[in-house]
Short mmCIF file of C-alpha atoms in Angstrom, two decimals:
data_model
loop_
_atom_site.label_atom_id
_atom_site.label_comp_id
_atom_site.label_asym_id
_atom_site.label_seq_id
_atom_site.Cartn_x
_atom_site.Cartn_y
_atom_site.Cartn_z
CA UNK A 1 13.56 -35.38 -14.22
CA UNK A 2 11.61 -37.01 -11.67
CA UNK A 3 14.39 -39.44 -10.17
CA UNK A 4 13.13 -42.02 -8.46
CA UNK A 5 9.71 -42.45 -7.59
CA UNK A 6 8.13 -44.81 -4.66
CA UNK A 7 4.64 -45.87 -5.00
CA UNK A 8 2.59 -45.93 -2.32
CA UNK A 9 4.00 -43.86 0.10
CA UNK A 10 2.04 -45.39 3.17
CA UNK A 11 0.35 -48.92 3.48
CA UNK A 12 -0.70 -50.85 6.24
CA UNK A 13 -1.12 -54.90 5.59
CA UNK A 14 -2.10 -57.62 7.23
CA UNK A 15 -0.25 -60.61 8.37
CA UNK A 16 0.32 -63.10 5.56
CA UNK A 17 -0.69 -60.75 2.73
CA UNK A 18 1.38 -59.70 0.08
CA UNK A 19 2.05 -56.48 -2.11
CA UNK A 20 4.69 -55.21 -4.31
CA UNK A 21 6.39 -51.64 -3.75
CA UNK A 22 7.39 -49.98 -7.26
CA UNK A 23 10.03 -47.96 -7.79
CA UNK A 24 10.73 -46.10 -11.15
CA UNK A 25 13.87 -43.93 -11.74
CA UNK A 26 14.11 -41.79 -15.07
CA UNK A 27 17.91 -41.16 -15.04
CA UNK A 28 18.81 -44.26 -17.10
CA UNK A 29 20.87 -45.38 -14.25
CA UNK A 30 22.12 -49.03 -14.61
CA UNK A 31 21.95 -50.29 -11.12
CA UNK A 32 19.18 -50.25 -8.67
CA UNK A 33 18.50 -51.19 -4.96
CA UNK A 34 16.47 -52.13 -2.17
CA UNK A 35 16.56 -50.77 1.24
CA UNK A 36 14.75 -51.03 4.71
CA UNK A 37 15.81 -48.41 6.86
CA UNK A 38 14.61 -49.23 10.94
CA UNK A 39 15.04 -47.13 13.82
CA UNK A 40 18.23 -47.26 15.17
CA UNK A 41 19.65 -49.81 13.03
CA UNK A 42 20.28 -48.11 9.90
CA UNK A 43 20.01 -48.56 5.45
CA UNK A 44 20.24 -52.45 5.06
CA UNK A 45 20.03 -53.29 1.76
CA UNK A 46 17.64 -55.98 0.65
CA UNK A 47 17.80 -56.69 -3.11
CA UNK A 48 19.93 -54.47 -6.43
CA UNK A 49 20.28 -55.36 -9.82
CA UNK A 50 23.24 -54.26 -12.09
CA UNK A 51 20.78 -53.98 -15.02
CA UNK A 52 17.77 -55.04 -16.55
CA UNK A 53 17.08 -59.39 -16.19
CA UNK A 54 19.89 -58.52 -13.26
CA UNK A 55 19.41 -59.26 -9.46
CA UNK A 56 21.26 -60.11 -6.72
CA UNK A 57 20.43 -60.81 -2.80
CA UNK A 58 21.52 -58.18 -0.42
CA UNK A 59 22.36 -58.47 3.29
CA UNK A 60 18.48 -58.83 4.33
CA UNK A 61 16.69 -60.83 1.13
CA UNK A 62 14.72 -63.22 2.67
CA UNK A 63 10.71 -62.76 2.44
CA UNK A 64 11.06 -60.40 -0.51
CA UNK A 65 11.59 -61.00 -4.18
CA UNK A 66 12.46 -58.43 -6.93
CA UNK A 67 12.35 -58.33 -11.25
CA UNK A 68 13.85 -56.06 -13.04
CA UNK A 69 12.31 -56.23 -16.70
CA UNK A 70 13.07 -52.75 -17.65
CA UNK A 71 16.18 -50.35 -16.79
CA UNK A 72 13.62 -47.63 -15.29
CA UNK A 73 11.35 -50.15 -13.01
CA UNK A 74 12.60 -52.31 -10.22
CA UNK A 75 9.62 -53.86 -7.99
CA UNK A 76 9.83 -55.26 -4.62
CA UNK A 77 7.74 -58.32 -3.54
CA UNK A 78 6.89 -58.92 -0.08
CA UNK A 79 4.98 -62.24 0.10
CA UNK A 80 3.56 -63.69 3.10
CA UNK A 81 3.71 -59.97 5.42
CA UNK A 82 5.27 -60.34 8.65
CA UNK A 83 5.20 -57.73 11.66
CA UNK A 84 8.89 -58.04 11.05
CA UNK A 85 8.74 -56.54 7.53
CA UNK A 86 7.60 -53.07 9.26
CA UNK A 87 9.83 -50.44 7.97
CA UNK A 88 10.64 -47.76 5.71
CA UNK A 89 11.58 -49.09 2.58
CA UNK A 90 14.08 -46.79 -0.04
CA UNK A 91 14.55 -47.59 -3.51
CA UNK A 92 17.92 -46.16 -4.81
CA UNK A 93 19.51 -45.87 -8.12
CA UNK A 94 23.52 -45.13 -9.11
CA UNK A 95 24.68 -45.08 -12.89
CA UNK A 96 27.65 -46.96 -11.47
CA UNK A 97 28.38 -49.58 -9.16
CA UNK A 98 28.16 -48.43 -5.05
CA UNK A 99 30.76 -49.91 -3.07
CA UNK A 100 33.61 -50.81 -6.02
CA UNK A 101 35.92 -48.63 -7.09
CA UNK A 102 34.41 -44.84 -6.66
CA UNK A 103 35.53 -42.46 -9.68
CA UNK A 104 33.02 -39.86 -9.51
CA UNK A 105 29.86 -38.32 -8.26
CA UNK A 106 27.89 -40.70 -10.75
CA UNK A 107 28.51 -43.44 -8.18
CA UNK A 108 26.38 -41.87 -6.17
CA UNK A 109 22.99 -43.18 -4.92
CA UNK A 110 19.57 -41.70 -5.50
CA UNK A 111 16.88 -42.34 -3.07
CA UNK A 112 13.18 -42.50 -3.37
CA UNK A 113 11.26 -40.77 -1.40
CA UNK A 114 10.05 -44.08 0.79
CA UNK A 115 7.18 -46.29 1.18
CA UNK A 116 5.91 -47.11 5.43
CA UNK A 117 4.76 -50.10 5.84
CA UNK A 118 3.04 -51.47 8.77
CA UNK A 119 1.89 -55.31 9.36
CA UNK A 120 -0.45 -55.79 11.84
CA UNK B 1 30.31 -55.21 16.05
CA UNK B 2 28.98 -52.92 13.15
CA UNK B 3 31.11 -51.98 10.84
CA UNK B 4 30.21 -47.96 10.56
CA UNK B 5 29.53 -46.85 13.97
CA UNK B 6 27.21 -43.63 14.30
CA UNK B 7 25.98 -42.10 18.05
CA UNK B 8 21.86 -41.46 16.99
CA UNK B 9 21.69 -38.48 19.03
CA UNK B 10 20.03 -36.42 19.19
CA UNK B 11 21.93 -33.29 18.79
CA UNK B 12 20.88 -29.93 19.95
CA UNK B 13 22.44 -26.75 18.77
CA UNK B 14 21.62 -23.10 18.57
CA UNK B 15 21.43 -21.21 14.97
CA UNK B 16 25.04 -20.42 14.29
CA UNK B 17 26.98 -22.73 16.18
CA UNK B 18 29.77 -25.25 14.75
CA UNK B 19 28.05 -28.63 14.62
CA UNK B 20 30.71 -31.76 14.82
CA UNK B 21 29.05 -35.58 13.37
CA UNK B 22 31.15 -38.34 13.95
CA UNK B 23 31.21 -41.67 12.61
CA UNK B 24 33.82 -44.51 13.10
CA UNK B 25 34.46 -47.86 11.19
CA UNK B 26 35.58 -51.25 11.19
CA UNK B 27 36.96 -52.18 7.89
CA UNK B 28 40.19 -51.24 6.55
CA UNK B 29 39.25 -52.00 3.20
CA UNK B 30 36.64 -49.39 2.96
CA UNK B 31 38.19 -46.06 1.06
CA UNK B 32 35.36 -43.99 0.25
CA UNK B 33 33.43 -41.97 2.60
CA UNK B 34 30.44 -40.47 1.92
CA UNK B 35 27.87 -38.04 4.31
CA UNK B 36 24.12 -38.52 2.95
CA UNK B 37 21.30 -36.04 4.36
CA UNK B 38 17.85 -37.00 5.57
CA UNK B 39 15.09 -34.70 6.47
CA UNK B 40 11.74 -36.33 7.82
CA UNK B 41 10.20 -38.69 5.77
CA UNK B 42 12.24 -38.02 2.94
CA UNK B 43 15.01 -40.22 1.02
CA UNK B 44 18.27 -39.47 1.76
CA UNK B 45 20.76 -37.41 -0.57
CA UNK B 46 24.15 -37.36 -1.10
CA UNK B 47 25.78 -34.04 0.91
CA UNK B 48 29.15 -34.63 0.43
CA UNK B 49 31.94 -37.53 -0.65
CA UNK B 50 35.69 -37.96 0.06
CA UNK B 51 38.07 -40.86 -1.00
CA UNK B 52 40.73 -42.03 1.89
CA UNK B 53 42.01 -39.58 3.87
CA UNK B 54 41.96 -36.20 4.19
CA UNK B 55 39.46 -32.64 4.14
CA UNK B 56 36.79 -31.96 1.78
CA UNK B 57 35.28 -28.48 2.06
CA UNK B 58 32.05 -27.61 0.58
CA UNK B 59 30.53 -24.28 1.25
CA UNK B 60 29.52 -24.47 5.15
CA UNK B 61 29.83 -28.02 5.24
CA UNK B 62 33.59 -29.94 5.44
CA UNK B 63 34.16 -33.74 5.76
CA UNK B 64 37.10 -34.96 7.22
CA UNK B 65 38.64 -38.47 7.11
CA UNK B 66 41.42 -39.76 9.33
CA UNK B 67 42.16 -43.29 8.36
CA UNK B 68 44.98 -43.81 10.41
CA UNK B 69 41.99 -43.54 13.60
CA UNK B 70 38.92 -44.72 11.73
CA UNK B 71 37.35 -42.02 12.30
CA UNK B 72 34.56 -40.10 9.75
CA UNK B 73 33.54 -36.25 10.56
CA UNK B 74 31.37 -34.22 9.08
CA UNK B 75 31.37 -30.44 10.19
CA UNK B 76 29.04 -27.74 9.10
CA UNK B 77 29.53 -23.86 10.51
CA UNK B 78 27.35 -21.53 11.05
CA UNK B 79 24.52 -24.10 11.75
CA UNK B 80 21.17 -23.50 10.11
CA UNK B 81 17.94 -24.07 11.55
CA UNK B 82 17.48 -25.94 7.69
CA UNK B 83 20.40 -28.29 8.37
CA UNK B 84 18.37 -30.02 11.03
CA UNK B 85 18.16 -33.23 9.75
CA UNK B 86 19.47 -37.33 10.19
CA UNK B 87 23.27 -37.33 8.84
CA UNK B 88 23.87 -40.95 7.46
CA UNK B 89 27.77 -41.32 7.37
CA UNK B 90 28.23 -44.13 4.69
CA UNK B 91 31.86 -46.21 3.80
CA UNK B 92 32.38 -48.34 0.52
CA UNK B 93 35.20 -50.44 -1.14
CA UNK B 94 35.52 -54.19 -2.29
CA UNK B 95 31.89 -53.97 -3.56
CA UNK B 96 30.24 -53.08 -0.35
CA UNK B 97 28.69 -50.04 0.91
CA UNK B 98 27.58 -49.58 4.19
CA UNK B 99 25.66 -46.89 6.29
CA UNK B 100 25.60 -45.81 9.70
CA UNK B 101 22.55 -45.74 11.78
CA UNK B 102 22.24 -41.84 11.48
CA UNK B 103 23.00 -38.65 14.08
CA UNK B 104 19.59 -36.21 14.50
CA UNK B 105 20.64 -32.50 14.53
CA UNK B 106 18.58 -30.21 15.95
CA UNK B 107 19.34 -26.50 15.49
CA UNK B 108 17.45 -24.19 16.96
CA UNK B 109 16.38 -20.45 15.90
#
């Protein structure tokens, strides 16, 4: 297994551009998510989906969109780059629900290994 | 105020000492308490779990939970210069699972 892969891992964009981030996980897991991780301020989680056709905002949504067609792919959407939008960006993937009740170890989250972005 | 409270470090040990990472939180209704692992530019990963209070021993590595204080620990012994990482402390109930900002560790050969 592969987990989850991040593609690219580094890209630098111009203000106003836009570009998707992929993210692919290969563990069948149900539930996927979106995170920016900034220095000093911690994960905050942008976009997850409970399943395919699924998504729901996060604490951060706003200037990215996400689709989930598939159970393994979960793009994010940045549209319009600001210098704001620099970050680290995680996918993740559970095969249960993060932050309801926790039963076992398959609530647990899978990161990606990251995609930097810079906007100039 | 943020609800899971982390001090960023850095930390500086030497190989073998006892390494103590704290965390402290906000919301009562969180009951599961989880200590992820980040090396540089990687993802993070999932080092250890606990539900409510209580110890959790794994190997060299025990979490602790004191929910009376709010208060999150993660200790590892015998400190590796391969633990030196970012330790995320993370909480999670009613749906919602947050993260702390992260402690560096530094241990030295």
């Amino acid at each position: 297994n592969a987990g989850v892969t991040q593609t690219p891992k580094f890209r630098i964009l111009k203000i106003g551009q836009s570009m998707t981030l992929q993210c692919t996980q290969d563990m069948n897991h149900n539930y996927m998510y979106w995170y920016r991780q900034d220095p000093g301020m911690g994960l905050k989680l942008i976009y997850y989906s409970v399943g395919a056709g699924i998504t729901d905002k996060g604490e951060v949504p706003n200037g990215y969109n996400v689709s989930r067609s598939t159970t393994e792919d979960f793009p994010l959407r940045l549209e319009l780059a600001a210098p704001s939008q620099t970050s680290v960006y995680f996918c993740a993937s559970s095969a249960r629900a993060s932050g309801g009740t926790w039963v076992s170890s398959t609530d647990t989250q899978y990161f990606g290994p990251g995609t930097r972005l810079t906007v100039l | 105020q943020k609800e899971v409270e982390q001090d960023p470090g850095p930390l500086s040990v030497p190989e073998g000492a006892i390494v103590s990472l704290n965390c402290t939180y906000s919301n009562s209704a969180f009951q599961y308490f989880m200590w992820y692992r980040q090396y540089s530019r990687k993802g993070p990963e999932l080092l250890m779990y606990t539900y409510s209070s209580g110890n959790k021993e794994d190997g060299r590595f025990t979490a602790q939970v004191d929910k009376s204080s709010k208060y999150i620990s993660l200790f590892i012994r015998d400190s590796q210069p391969s633990d030196s990482a970012t330790y995320l402390c993370a909480a999670a109930g009613f749906q919602k699972l947050v993260f702390g900002t992260g402690t560096r560790l530094l241990v030295s050969p």
